[in-house]
Coordinates of C-alpha atoms and ligand atoms in Angstrom, one line a residue:
M1 CA 3.7 104.8 -171.0
H2 CA 2.0 103.3 -167.9
S3 CA -1.5 104.3 -169.1
I4 CA -0.8 102.8 -172.6
E5 CA 0.1 99.5 -171.1
K6 CA -2.9 99.6 -168.7
I7 CA -5.3 100.3 -171.6
R8 CA -3.6 97.7 -173.8
A9 CA -4.1 95.0 -171.1
A10 CA -7.8 95.4 -171.5
H11 CA -8.3 96.7 -175.0
P12 CA -6.8 95.8 -178.4
A13 CA -4.9 98.5 -180.3
P14 CA -5.4 100.8 -182.1
F15 CA -6.6 103.4 -179.7
Y16 CA -6.3 107.1 -178.9
I17 CA -5.4 108.3 -175.4
Y18 CA -6.1 111.9 -174.4
D19 CA -4.4 113.3 -171.3
G20 CA -6.6 115.9 -169.5
S21 CA -3.7 117.4 -167.6
I22 CA -2.2 118.5 -170.8
L23 CA -5.5 120.1 -171.8
S24 CA -5.5 122.0 -168.5
E25 CA -1.9 123.3 -169.1
Q26 CA -2.8 124.5 -172.6
A27 CA -6.0 126.1 -171.4
S28 CA -4.1 127.9 -168.6
I29 CA -1.6 129.4 -171.1
L30 CA -4.6 130.9 -173.1
H31 CA -6.4 132.1 -170.0
K32 CA -3.2 133.8 -168.7
T33 CA -2.4 135.3 -172.1
F34 CA -5.9 136.5 -172.8
P35 CA -7.4 137.3 -169.4
A36 CA -10.1 139.5 -171.0
F37 CA -11.2 136.8 -173.4
D38 CA -13.6 133.9 -173.3
I39 CA -11.9 130.9 -174.9
L40 CA -13.8 128.6 -177.3
F41 CA -12.8 125.1 -178.3
S42 CA -13.3 124.3 -182.0
I43 CA -15.1 121.0 -181.6
K44 CA -14.3 119.9 -185.1
A45 CA -10.7 119.3 -183.8
N46 CA -11.9 116.7 -181.4
P47 CA -15.6 116.0 -180.5
F48 CA -14.9 113.1 -178.0
P49 CA -17.4 113.7 -175.2
P50 CA -15.1 113.2 -172.1
L51 CA -12.7 115.7 -173.7
L52 CA -15.5 118.2 -174.2
K53 CA -16.6 117.7 -170.6
K54 CA -13.1 118.5 -169.5
M55 CA -13.1 121.7 -171.7
A56 CA -16.4 122.7 -170.1
S57 CA -14.9 122.2 -166.6
L58 CA -12.1 124.5 -167.5
G59 CA -14.6 127.2 -168.4
I60 CA -14.1 126.8 -172.1
G61 CA -17.0 127.3 -174.5
A62 CA -17.7 126.0 -178.0
D63 CA -17.0 127.0 -181.6
A64 CA -19.5 124.7 -183.2
A65 CA -19.5 124.1 -186.9
S66 CA -22.6 121.9 -187.1
A67 CA -25.9 121.4 -185.3
K68 CA -24.5 118.1 -183.9
E69 CA -21.5 120.0 -182.4
V70 CA -24.0 122.4 -180.7
D71 CA -25.7 119.3 -179.1
L72 CA -22.3 117.8 -178.1
A73 CA -21.3 121.1 -176.5
L74 CA -24.6 121.3 -174.5
A75 CA -24.3 117.6 -173.5
A76 CA -20.8 118.3 -172.2
G77 CA -22.2 120.9 -169.9
M78 CA -21.2 124.1 -171.8
P79 CA -23.9 126.8 -171.2
A80 CA -25.8 128.0 -174.3
E81 CA -24.4 131.5 -173.9
N82 CA -20.8 130.0 -174.4
I83 CA -21.7 128.2 -177.6
Y84 CA -21.2 129.9 -181.0
Y85 CA -22.5 128.2 -184.1
S86 CA -20.6 129.2 -187.2
C87 CA -21.0 126.9 -190.2
P88 CA -19.8 127.8 -193.7
A89 CA -23.2 126.8 -195.2
P90 CA -26.0 125.7 -192.8
T91 CA -29.3 124.6 -194.3
R92 CA -32.7 125.8 -193.2
E93 CA -33.0 122.5 -191.2
D94 CA -29.7 123.1 -189.5
M95 CA -30.9 126.6 -188.5
A96 CA -34.1 125.2 -187.0
Q97 CA -32.1 122.7 -185.0
V98 CA -29.7 125.2 -183.4
M99 CA -32.1 128.1 -182.9
G100 CA -32.4 129.0 -179.2
K101 CA -29.6 126.7 -178.2
C102 CA -26.6 129.0 -178.9
H103 CA -25.4 132.2 -180.6
I104 CA -25.8 132.0 -184.4
I105 CA -23.2 133.5 -186.8
A106 CA -24.2 134.1 -190.4
D107 CA -21.6 133.1 -192.9
S108 CA -23.4 134.5 -196.0
L109 CA -26.1 136.7 -197.3
Y110 CA -28.2 133.6 -197.9
V111 CA -27.9 132.6 -194.2
L112 CA -28.9 136.1 -193.2
S113 CA -32.0 135.7 -195.4
L114 CA -32.8 132.3 -193.8
L115 CA -32.5 133.9 -190.4
E116 CA -34.6 136.9 -191.4
E117 CA -37.3 134.5 -192.7
A118 CA -37.3 132.4 -189.5
A119 CA -37.5 135.6 -187.4
A120 CA -40.3 137.0 -189.5
E121 CA -42.3 133.7 -189.3
R122 CA -42.0 133.9 -185.5
N123 CA -42.7 137.6 -185.4
L124 CA -39.6 138.3 -183.3
K125 CA -36.3 140.0 -183.5
L126 CA -33.4 137.6 -183.8
A127 CA -29.7 138.3 -182.9
A128 CA -27.1 137.2 -185.3
G129 CA -23.4 137.5 -185.6
L130 CA -21.7 138.2 -189.0
R131 CA -18.7 136.2 -190.2
I132 CA -16.8 138.8 -192.3
H133 CA -14.2 138.0 -194.9
P134 CA -12.0 141.1 -194.2
D135 CA -10.1 143.1 -196.7
F136 CA -6.9 142.5 -194.6
T137 CA -4.8 139.4 -194.1
T138 CA -2.7 138.3 -191.2
D139 CA 0.6 138.8 -193.0
G140 CA -0.2 142.0 -195.0
T141 CA -0.5 140.2 -198.4
P142 CA -3.5 141.1 -200.6
Q143 CA -6.7 139.4 -199.7
A144 CA -7.9 136.5 -201.8
P145 CA -11.4 135.3 -202.7
S146 CA -12.8 133.0 -200.0
K147 CA -15.7 130.6 -199.6
F148 CA -15.9 131.8 -196.0
G149 CA -17.9 134.7 -194.6
I150 CA -19.3 137.8 -196.3
D151 CA -16.9 140.1 -198.1
E152 CA -16.2 143.2 -196.0
S153 CA -17.1 145.5 -198.9
I154 CA -20.6 144.1 -199.0
I155 CA -21.1 145.1 -195.3
W156 CA -20.3 148.7 -196.0
E157 CA -23.1 149.0 -198.6
T158 CA -25.4 151.6 -197.2
N159 CA -28.7 149.6 -197.3
F160 CA -27.0 146.4 -196.2
I161 CA -28.8 145.9 -192.9
E162 CA -32.1 147.3 -194.0
K163 CA -32.8 144.1 -195.9
Y164 CA -33.0 142.2 -192.6
P165 CA -35.6 144.1 -190.4
H166 CA -36.1 141.2 -188.0
L167 CA -32.4 140.8 -187.3
T168 CA -30.1 142.6 -184.8
I169 CA -26.5 142.2 -185.8
N170 CA -24.8 141.6 -182.4
G171 CA -21.5 140.0 -183.1
L172 CA -18.5 139.9 -185.4
H173 CA -16.6 136.8 -186.3
I174 CA -13.4 136.6 -188.3
H175 CA -11.2 133.6 -188.9
I176 CA -8.7 133.9 -191.7
R177 CA -5.6 131.8 -190.6
S178 CA -4.8 128.8 -188.5
Q179 CA -1.4 128.0 -187.1
V180 CA 0.2 131.4 -186.8
L181 CA 3.5 131.3 -185.0
D182 CA 4.5 134.9 -185.6
T183 CA 3.8 136.8 -182.3
E184 CA 3.9 140.3 -183.9
K185 CA 1.6 139.4 -186.8
L186 CA -0.9 137.8 -184.4
G187 CA -0.8 140.9 -182.2
R188 CA -1.4 143.2 -185.2
Y189 CA -4.2 140.9 -186.4
Y190 CA -6.1 141.3 -183.1
D191 CA -5.6 145.1 -183.2
T192 CA -6.9 145.2 -186.8
V193 CA -10.0 143.2 -185.9
L194 CA -10.8 145.6 -183.1
D195 CA -10.5 148.5 -185.6
L196 CA -12.9 146.7 -187.9
A197 CA -15.3 146.1 -184.9
V198 CA -15.5 149.8 -184.1
K199 CA -16.1 150.6 -187.8
L200 CA -18.9 148.0 -187.9
Q201 CA -20.5 149.4 -184.8
N202 CA -20.5 152.9 -186.3
H203 CA -21.9 151.6 -189.5
L204 CA -24.7 149.6 -187.8
G205 CA -25.4 152.2 -185.2
T206 CA -25.5 149.6 -182.4
K207 CA -23.0 148.2 -179.9
L208 CA -21.7 144.6 -180.6
D209 CA -22.2 142.0 -177.9
Y210 CA -19.2 139.9 -179.0
I211 CA -16.1 140.0 -181.2
N212 CA -14.8 136.6 -182.1
F213 CA -11.3 136.7 -183.4
G214 CA -11.4 133.1 -184.6
G215 CA -8.4 130.7 -184.5
G216 CA -4.9 131.4 -185.3
I217 CA -2.9 130.4 -182.2
G218 CA -0.2 128.2 -183.6
K219 CA 1.6 125.3 -181.9
V220 CA 5.0 123.9 -182.6
Y221 CA 4.9 120.6 -184.6
D222 CA 8.5 120.5 -185.7
K223 CA 11.0 121.8 -183.1
T224 CA 13.8 121.9 -185.6
K225 CA 11.9 124.4 -187.8
Q226 CA 9.5 126.3 -185.6
S227 CA 9.6 128.4 -182.4
P228 CA 6.6 128.8 -180.1
L229 CA 4.6 132.1 -179.8
D230 CA 6.0 134.5 -177.2
F231 CA 2.9 134.5 -175.0
G232 CA 4.2 137.3 -172.7
K233 CA 4.7 139.6 -175.7
L234 CA 1.4 138.6 -177.1
Q235 CA -0.4 139.4 -173.8
A236 CA 1.3 142.8 -173.7
A237 CA 0.3 143.6 -177.3
V238 CA -3.3 142.5 -176.9
S239 CA -3.8 144.3 -173.6
C240 CA -2.5 147.5 -175.3
S241 CA -5.0 147.1 -178.2
I242 CA -7.8 146.5 -175.8
D243 CA -6.9 149.7 -173.9
K244 CA -6.8 151.6 -177.1
H245 CA -10.3 150.5 -178.1
K246 CA -12.0 150.3 -174.7
G247 CA -13.8 153.7 -175.0
D248 CA -15.6 152.4 -178.1
L249 CA -16.2 148.7 -177.4
S250 CA -18.0 146.9 -174.6
A251 CA -18.3 143.6 -176.4
K252 CA -17.2 140.2 -175.0
L253 CA -14.0 139.1 -176.7
L254 CA -13.7 135.6 -177.9
L255 CA -10.9 133.4 -179.2
E256 CA -11.3 130.0 -180.9
S257 CA -8.7 127.2 -180.7
G258 CA -8.6 123.7 -181.8
R259 CA -5.0 122.5 -182.2
F260 CA -3.4 124.7 -179.5
L261 CA -5.8 123.4 -176.8
A262 CA -6.0 119.7 -177.9
C263 CA -3.2 118.6 -180.2
D264 CA -0.6 117.7 -177.6
C265 CA -2.9 115.9 -175.3
G266 CA -3.4 113.0 -177.7
T267 CA -1.4 109.9 -178.5
Y268 CA -2.3 107.4 -181.2
V269 CA -1.4 103.9 -180.4
T270 CA -1.4 101.2 -183.0
E271 CA 0.3 97.7 -183.3
I272 CA 2.7 96.0 -185.7
I273 CA 0.8 93.2 -187.3
D274 CA 3.3 92.2 -190.0
I275 CA 6.9 93.0 -190.9
K276 CA 7.9 92.8 -194.6
H277 CA 11.2 93.2 -196.5
S278 CA 11.0 94.3 -200.1
H279 CA 13.8 95.4 -202.3
G280 CA 16.0 96.4 -199.5
K281 CA 13.3 98.2 -197.4
T282 CA 11.7 97.1 -194.2
F283 CA 8.0 97.8 -193.7
Y284 CA 6.3 97.6 -190.3
I285 CA 2.6 97.1 -191.2
V286 CA 0.4 98.5 -188.5
K287 CA -3.4 98.3 -187.8
N288 CA -5.3 101.4 -189.0
G289 CA -2.9 103.7 -190.6
A290 CA -5.0 106.1 -192.8
N291 CA -8.2 104.7 -191.3
G292 CA -6.9 105.5 -187.8
F293 CA -4.7 108.5 -187.8
F294 CA -4.9 110.1 -191.3
K295 CA -2.7 113.3 -190.9
P296 CA 0.7 111.5 -190.9
V297 CA -0.5 109.7 -194.1
L298 CA -1.7 112.9 -195.7
R299 CA 1.7 114.4 -194.9
Q300 CA 3.5 111.7 -196.7
M301 CA 1.1 112.0 -199.7
L302 CA 1.6 115.8 -199.9
L303 CA 5.3 116.1 -199.2
P304 CA 6.3 115.9 -202.9
F305 CA 3.8 118.8 -203.7
R306 CA 4.6 121.1 -200.8
H307 CA 5.1 124.8 -201.4
D308 CA 5.3 127.7 -199.1
H309 CA 1.6 128.5 -198.8
M310 CA 0.3 125.0 -198.6
G311 CA 0.0 125.1 -194.8
A312 CA -2.5 127.9 -194.8
S313 CA -4.8 126.8 -197.6
Y314 CA -4.8 123.1 -196.7
E315 CA -5.5 123.5 -193.0
P316 CA -6.6 121.5 -191.1
F317 CA -6.2 118.5 -193.4
A318 CA -2.5 119.2 -193.8
T319 CA -0.3 121.4 -191.6
E320 CA 2.9 123.0 -192.8
N321 CA 5.9 121.5 -190.9
D322 CA 3.6 118.7 -189.6
S323 CA 5.8 116.2 -187.8
Y324 CA 5.4 113.3 -185.3
D325 CA 7.5 111.6 -182.7
I326 CA 7.1 107.9 -183.5
N327 CA 8.0 105.3 -180.9
V328 CA 8.1 101.6 -181.2
L329 CA 7.5 100.2 -177.7
S330 CA 9.9 97.3 -178.0
E331 CA 12.4 95.8 -175.6
S332 CA 15.1 95.9 -178.2
T333 CA 18.2 98.0 -177.8
E334 CA 18.8 98.1 -181.5
T335 CA 17.3 100.6 -184.0
E336 CA 16.4 100.2 -187.6
V337 CA 15.2 102.4 -190.5
V338 CA 11.7 101.5 -191.6
D339 CA 8.6 102.6 -193.4
I340 CA 5.5 102.4 -191.3
A341 CA 2.5 101.4 -193.4
G342 CA -1.2 100.9 -192.6
H343 CA -3.1 97.8 -193.7
L344 CA -5.4 99.3 -196.3
C345 CA -5.3 98.3 -200.0
S346 CA -3.6 101.5 -201.0
G347 CA 0.0 102.2 -201.7
A348 CA -0.6 105.7 -200.2
D349 CA -1.3 104.2 -196.7
I350 CA 2.1 105.1 -195.4
M351 CA 2.4 106.8 -192.0
A352 CA 6.2 107.4 -192.0
K353 CA 9.0 106.9 -194.4
N354 CA 12.6 106.0 -193.5
V355 CA 12.2 106.6 -189.8
V356 CA 14.7 105.4 -187.3
V357 CA 12.9 103.5 -184.6
K358 CA 13.6 100.8 -182.0
K359 CA 13.7 97.4 -183.8
G360 CA 10.2 96.1 -183.5
H361 CA 8.4 92.8 -183.6
I362 CA 5.0 91.7 -184.5
G363 CA 2.7 92.6 -181.6
D364 CA 4.7 95.6 -180.5
L365 CA 2.9 98.9 -180.1
V366 CA 3.7 102.0 -182.1
T367 CA 2.8 105.5 -180.8
F368 CA 2.4 108.8 -182.6
N369 CA 2.1 112.1 -180.7
H370 CA 0.2 115.2 -181.9
A371 CA -2.9 113.1 -182.1
G372 CA -5.3 115.2 -180.0
S373 CA -6.7 117.5 -182.7
Y374 CA -7.8 116.7 -186.3
A375 CA -6.9 113.1 -185.7
Y376 CA -9.8 110.7 -185.0
S377 CA -12.3 113.3 -186.4
L378 CA -10.4 113.6 -189.7
A379 CA -9.7 110.0 -190.5
P380 CA -11.7 108.0 -193.1
L381 CA -12.5 105.5 -190.4
L382 CA -15.1 103.5 -192.5
F383 CA -12.8 102.7 -195.3
A384 CA -12.3 98.9 -195.7
S385 CA -14.7 98.2 -192.7
Q386 CA -11.8 97.5 -190.3
P387 CA -12.6 97.9 -186.6
M388 CA -12.2 101.5 -185.6
P389 CA -9.8 102.8 -183.0
Q390 CA -11.2 103.3 -179.5
Q391 CA -10.7 106.5 -177.5
F392 CA -9.8 106.9 -173.9
F393 CA -9.6 110.0 -171.7
I394 CA -7.3 110.0 -168.7
E395 CA -6.3 112.6 -166.1
Ligands
PLP424 C1 -13.8 129.1 -188.0 C2 -12.6 128.4 -187.3 N1 -12.3 128.7 -186.1 C3 -11.3 128.1 -185.5 C4 -10.6 127.0 -186.0 C5 -9.6 126.3 -185.2 O1 -8.3 126.5 -185.7 P1 -7.1 125.9 -185.0 O2 -7.2 124.4 -184.9 O3 -5.9 126.2 -185.9 O4 -7.0 126.5 -183.7 C6 -11.0 126.6 -187.3 C7 -10.3 125.5 -188.0 O5 -10.6 125.0 -189.0 C8 -12.0 127.3 -188.0 O6 -12.4 126.9 -189.2

């Protein structure tokens, strides 16, 4: 609270505050659970440069989804060998921009052909990872078509790699689920990926340099509905899988995380700029709702349509069981039930409905937690040309 008031004294709301000590705590959980792994931060979750610098200082590398994210990672001090570029559909220009700055992972046969072309032009052999869309899923359900990666069945075609004589396939990347909170399923997933890596090595006849297991580490958004992963159990399961495969694999093991590392470090702070009463309802109108922190607004929009599988397919725009602690920083001892609405000309710009909060007044601040990942980077900040939220990093 102290930092919020300090920042507010010098800067108008809305703003984001990111707390570096929480990042350190989250990183240390991953480092302890996965001592044999390199941890990568999915920059799309939060590309704020001071936060990336902090990640670099914690020894965390980058999962970069664009050429710009590769540059952000390098500028933050992450070494090129810890930066992995994996974009669902990079262009020839993107490729030219990232070449030599990081590891490159091909997401399609077309991307492999672009890399082959670039390597042939330069008369050199290029290393490339493969993002594979595996035949398995995290929860044992049948696999579905996907716009991501290369279908596993294509990889097993006998002449697959002969089409790319200037490429050496040196890495495997799989990412099929975010926000997994089932420890056993996650443990089984890592084991299955290792099996696939061995099969891939045998098929290619070369050793892989890295195996990137993608994201998946879930975090609790709603304590009433979710329980955290059991990291002790997960560590035991993963170390058992690694032991089982260690005779076959010498690759670096990589994990990507956006939300687990960064979500809890962020708070969004906005301000009540009007209070309206309409047909028995009280609205606190705040600065920059959807055009500041979009995820709570998306949640309200999607609630009527939610079904069991929405969380997986709509990630990271909408997260199953998404939930926010909302606090009105008011002196009042009374509470009231209100809707919190943004100031855009859209009836959908509602951040919370029927929440019980401290009775607020115009000028009071309102805070939302869970604002460190997919928050600033996901919001339609340009809509209506309102001033954008500022961002602050504190330790
Ligand atoms: C390829 C890839 N890896 C990792 C992540 C990070 O996922 P999470 O934020 O759930 O950790 C994402 C998120 O969209 C992703 O697309």
